[in-house]
Coordinates of N, CA and C and ligand atoms in Angstrom, one line a residue:
X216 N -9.0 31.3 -28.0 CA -9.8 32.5 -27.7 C -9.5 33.0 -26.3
X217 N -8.7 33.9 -26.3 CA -7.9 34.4 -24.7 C -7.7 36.1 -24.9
X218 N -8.8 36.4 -25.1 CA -8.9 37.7 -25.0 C -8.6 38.4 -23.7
X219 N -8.9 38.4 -22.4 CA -8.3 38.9 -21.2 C -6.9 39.0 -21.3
X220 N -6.9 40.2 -20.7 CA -5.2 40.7 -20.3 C -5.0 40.2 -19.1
X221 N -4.0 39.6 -18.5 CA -3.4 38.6 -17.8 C -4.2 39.2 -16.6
X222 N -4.0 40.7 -16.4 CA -4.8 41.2 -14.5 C -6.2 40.8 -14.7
X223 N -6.6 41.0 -15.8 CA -8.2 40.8 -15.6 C -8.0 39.1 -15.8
X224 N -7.9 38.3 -16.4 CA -7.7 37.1 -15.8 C -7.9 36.6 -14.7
X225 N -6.4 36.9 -13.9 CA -6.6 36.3 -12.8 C -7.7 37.1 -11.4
X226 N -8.0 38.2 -12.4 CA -8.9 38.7 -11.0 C -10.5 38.2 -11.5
X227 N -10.4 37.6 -12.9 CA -11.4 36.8 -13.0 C -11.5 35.5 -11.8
X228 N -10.1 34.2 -12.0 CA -9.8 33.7 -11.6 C -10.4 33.6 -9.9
X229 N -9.6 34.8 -9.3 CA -9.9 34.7 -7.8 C -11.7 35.1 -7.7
X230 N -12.3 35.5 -8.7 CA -13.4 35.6 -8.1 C -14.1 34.3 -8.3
X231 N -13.8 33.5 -9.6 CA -14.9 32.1 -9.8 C -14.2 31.2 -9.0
X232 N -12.8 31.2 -8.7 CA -12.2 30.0 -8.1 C -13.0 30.0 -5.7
X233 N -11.9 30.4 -5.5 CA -11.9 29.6 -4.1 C -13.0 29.4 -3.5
X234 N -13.4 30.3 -2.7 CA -14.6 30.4 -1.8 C -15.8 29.7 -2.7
X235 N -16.4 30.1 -3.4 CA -17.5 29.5 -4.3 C -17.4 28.0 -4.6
X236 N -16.5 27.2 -5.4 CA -16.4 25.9 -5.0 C -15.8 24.9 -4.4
X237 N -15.1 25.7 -3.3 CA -14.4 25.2 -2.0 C -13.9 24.2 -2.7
X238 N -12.5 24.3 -3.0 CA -11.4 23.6 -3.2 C -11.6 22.0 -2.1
X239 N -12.0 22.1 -0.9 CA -12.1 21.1 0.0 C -12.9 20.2 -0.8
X240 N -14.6 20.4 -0.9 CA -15.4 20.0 -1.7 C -15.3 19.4 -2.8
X241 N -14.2 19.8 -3.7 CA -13.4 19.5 -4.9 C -12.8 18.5 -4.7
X242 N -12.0 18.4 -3.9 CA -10.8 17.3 -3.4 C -11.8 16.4 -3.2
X243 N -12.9 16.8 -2.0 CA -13.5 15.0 -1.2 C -14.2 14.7 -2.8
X244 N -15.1 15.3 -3.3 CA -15.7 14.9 -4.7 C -14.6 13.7 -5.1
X245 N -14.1 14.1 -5.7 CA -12.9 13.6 -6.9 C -12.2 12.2 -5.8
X246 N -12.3 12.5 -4.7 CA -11.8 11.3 -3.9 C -12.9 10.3 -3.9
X247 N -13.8 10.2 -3.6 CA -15.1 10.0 -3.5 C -15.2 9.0 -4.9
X248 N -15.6 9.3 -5.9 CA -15.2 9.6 -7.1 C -14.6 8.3 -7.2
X249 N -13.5 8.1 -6.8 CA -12.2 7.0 -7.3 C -12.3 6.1 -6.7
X250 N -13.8 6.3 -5.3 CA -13.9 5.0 -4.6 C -13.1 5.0 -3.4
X251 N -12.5 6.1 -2.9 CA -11.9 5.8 -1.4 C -12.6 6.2 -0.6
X252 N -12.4 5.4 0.6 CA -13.0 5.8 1.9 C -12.3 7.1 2.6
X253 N -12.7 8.2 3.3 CA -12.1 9.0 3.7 C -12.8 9.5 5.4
X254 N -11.9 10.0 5.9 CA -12.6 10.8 7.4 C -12.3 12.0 7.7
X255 N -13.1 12.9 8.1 CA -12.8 14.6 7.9 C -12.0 15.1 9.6
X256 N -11.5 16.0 9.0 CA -10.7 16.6 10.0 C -10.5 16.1 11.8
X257 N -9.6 15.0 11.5 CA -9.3 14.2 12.6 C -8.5 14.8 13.7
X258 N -9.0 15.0 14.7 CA -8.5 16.2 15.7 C -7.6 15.3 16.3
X259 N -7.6 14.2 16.5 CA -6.3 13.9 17.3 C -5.3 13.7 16.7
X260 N -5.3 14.5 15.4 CA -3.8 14.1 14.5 C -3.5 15.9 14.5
X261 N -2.0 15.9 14.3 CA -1.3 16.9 14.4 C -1.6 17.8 12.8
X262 N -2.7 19.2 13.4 CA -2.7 19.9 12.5 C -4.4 19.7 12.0
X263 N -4.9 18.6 12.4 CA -6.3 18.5 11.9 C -6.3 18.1 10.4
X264 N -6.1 17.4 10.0 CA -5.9 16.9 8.3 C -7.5 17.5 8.2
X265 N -7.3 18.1 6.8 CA -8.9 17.6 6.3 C -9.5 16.5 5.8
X266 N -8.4 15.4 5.1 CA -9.0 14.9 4.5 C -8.1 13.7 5.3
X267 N -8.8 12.5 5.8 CA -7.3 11.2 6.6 C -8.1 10.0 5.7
X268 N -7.3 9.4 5.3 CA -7.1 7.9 4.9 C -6.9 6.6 5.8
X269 N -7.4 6.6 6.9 CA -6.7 5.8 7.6 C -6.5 4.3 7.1
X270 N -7.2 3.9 6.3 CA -6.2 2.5 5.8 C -5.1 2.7 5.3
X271 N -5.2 3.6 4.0 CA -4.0 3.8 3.7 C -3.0 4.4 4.7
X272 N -3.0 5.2 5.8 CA -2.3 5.7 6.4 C -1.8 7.3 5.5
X273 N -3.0 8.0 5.0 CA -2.5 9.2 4.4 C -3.6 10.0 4.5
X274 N -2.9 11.1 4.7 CA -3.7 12.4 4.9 C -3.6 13.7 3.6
X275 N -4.7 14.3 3.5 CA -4.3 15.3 2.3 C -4.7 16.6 3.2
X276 N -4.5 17.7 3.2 CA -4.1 19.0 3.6 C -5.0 19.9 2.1
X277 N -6.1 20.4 2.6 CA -6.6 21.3 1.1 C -5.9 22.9 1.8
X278 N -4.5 23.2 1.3 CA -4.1 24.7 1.8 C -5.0 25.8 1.3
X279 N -5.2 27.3 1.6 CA -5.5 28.1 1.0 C -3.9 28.8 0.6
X280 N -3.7 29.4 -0.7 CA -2.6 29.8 -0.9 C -1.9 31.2 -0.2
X281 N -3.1 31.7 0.3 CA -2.4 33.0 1.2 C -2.4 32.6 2.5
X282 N -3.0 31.9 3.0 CA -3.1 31.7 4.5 C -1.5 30.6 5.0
X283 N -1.0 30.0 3.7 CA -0.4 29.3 3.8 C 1.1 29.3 3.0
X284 N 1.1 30.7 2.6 CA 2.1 30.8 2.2 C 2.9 29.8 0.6
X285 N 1.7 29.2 0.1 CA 1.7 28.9 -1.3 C 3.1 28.8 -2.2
X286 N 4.7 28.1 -1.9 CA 5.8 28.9 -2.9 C 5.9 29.2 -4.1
X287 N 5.7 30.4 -4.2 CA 6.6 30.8 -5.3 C 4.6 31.1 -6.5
X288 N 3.7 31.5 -5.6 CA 2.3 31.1 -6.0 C 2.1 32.4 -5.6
X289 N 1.0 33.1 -7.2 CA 0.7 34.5 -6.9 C -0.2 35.0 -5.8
X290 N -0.5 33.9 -5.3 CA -1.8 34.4 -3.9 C -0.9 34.3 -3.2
X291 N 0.2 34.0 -3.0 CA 1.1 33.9 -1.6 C 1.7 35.1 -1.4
X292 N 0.7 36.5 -1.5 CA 1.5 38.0 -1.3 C 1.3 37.9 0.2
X293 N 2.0 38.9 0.1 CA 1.6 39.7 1.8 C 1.6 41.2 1.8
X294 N 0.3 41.6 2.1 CA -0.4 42.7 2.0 C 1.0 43.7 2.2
X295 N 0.1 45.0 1.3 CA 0.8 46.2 1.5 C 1.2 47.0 3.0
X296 N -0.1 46.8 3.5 CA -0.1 47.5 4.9 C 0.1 46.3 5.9
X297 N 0.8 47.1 7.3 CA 1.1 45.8 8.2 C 1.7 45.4 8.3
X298 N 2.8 45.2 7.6 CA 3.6 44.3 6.5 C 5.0 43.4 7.7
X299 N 5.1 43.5 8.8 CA 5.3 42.9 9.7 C 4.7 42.3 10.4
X300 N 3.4 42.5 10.7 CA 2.8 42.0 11.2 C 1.7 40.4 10.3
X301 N 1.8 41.4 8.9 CA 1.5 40.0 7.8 C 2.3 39.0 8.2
X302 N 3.5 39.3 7.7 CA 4.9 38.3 7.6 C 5.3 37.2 8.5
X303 N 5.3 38.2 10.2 CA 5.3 37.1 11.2 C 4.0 36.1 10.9
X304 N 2.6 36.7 10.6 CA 1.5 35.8 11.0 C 1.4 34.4 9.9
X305 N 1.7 35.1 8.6 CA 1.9 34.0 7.6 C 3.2 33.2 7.7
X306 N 4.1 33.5 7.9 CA 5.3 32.8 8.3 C 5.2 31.8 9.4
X307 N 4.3 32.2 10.6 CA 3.5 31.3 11.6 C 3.2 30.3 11.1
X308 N 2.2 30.4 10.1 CA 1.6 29.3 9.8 C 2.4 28.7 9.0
X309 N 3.5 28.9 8.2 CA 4.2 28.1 7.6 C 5.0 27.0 8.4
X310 N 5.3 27.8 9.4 CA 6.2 26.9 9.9 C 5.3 25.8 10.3
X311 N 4.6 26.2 11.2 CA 3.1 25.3 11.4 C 2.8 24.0 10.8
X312 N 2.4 24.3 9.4 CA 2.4 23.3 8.6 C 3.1 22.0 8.6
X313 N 4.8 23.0 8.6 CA 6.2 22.2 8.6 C 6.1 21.1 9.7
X314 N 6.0 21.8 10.4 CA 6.0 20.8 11.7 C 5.0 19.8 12.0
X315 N 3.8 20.0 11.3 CA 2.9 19.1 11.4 C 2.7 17.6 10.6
X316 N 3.3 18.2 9.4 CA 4.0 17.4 8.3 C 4.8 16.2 8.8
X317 N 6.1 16.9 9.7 CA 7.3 16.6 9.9 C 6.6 15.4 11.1
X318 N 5.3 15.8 11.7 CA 5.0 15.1 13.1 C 3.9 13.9 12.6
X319 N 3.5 14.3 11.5 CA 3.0 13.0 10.9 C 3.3 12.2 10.5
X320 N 4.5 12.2 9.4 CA 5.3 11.6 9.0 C 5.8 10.7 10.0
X321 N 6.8 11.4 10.9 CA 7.1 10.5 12.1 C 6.4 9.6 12.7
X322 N 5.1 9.7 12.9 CA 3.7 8.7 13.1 C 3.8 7.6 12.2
X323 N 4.1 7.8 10.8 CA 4.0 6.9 10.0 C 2.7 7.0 8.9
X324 N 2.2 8.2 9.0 CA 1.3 8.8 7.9 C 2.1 9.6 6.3
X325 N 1.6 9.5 5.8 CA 2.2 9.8 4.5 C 1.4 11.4 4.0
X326 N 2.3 12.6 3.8 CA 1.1 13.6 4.0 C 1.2 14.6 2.2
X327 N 0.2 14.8 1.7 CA 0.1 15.4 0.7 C -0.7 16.9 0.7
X328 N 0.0 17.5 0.7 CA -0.9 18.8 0.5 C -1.2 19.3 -0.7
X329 N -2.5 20.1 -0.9 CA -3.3 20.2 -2.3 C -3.8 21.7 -2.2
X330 N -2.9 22.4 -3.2 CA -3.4 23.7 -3.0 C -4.2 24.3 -3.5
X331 N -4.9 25.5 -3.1 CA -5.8 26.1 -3.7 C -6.0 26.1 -5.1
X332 N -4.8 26.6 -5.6 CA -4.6 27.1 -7.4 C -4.4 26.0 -7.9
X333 N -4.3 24.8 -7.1 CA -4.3 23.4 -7.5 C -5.5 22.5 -8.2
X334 N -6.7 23.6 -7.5 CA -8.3 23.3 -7.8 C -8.8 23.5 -8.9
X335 N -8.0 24.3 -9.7 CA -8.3 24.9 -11.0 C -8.9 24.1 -12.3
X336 N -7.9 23.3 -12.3 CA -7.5 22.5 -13.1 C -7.8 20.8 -12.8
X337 N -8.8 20.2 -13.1 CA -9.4 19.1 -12.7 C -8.9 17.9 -13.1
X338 N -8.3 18.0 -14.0 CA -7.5 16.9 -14.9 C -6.2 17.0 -14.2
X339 N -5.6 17.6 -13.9 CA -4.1 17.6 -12.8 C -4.4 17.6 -11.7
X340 N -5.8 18.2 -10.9 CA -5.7 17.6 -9.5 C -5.8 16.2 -9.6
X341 N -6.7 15.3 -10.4 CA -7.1 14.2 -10.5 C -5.5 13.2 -10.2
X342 N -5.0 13.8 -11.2 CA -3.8 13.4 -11.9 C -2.7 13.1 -10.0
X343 N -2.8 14.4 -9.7 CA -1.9 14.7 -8.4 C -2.9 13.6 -7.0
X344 N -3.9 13.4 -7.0 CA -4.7 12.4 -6.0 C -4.0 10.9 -6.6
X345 N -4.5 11.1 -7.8 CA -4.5 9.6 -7.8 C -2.8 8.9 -7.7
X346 N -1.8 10.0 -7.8 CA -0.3 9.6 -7.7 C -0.5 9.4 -6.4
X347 N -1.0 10.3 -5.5 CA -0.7 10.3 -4.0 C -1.2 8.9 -3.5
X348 N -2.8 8.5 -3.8 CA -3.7 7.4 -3.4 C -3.3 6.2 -3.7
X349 N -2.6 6.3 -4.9 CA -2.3 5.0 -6.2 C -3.7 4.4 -6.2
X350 N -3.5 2.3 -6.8 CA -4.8 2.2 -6.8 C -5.2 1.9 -5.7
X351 N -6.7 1.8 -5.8 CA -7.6 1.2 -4.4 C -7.6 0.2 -4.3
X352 N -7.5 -1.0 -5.5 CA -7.7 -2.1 -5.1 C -6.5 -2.8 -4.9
X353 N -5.4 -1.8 -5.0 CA -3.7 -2.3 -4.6 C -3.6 -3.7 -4.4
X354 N -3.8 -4.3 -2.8 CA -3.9 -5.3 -2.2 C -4.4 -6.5 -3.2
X355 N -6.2 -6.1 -3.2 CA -6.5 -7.1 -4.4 C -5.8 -7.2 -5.8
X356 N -5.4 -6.5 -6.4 CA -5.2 -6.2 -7.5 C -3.8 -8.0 -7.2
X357 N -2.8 -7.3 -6.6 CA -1.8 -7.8 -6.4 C -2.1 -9.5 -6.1
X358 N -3.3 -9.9 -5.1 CA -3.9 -11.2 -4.9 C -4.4 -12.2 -6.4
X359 N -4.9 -11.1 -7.1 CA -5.3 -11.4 -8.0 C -4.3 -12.0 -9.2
X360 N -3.3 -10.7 -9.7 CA -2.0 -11.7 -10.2 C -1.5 -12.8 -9.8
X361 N -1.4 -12.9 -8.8 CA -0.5 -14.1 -8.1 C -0.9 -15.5 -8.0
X362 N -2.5 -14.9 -8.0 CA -3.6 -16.3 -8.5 C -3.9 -16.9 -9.9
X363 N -3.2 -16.0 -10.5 CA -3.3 -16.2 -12.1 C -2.2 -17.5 -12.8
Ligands
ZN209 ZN1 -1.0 28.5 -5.1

């Protein structure tokens, strides 16, 4: 039953999705959830993670799709008007990102970013965390066989 025509859709879409259940909120839930420990936006790391792992050594990134330039992602326009001045500013922030990535990494952090349009869909974010996180009890898990 998919009666909407594709524009009213997704302008359904943008109105129930982002701001109203904060994609962020979504992510820590669902992390939360699986049992990991987490720490919010750690300023002494490159970029401010929202979400750091510091046992594990991983950080997750909740992007917005326009602010962040989203590839190949229908929120990732750049307005009609301005349209240079969009481009440098969103292009900013991409590179931005890049580099902060690139500078965590180098640290020895492992970095996953989770996008907006990512939130949608609760069964694939899940899916997309728990590949990034693997299990929690990793360490035990592995003590445990070895004792067997
Ligand atoms: Zn997107």
């Amino acid at each position: 039953m998919d009666r909407l025509d594709p524009g009213r859709r997704s302008e359904n879409m943008r109105r129930i999705r982002p701001r109203d259940t904060g994609p962020e909120m979504l992510v820590r839930k669902l992390i939360h959830g699986m049992g990991f420990r987490y720490r919010l936006h750690r300023r002494d790391l490159p970029g401010k993670p929202d979400i750091v792992l510091p046992a594990k050594k991983k950080v997750i990134f909740v992007n917005g799709c326009f602010w962040h330039r989203h590839p190949g992602c229908q929120y990732a326009y750049v307005p009609k008007s301005r349209v240079q001045f969009w481009t440098s500013k969103l292009e900013g922030n991409r590179q931005r990102d890049i580099r902060n990535a690139e500078l965590l990494n180098q640290m020895g952090w492992h970095v996953l970013t989770v996008w907006e349009c990512d939130t949608t869909d609760m069964a694939r974010l899940s899916g997309i965390l728990r590949g990034f996180l693997g299990n929690r009890n990793e360490a035990g898990a592995k003590l445990a066989r070895k004792n067997q």
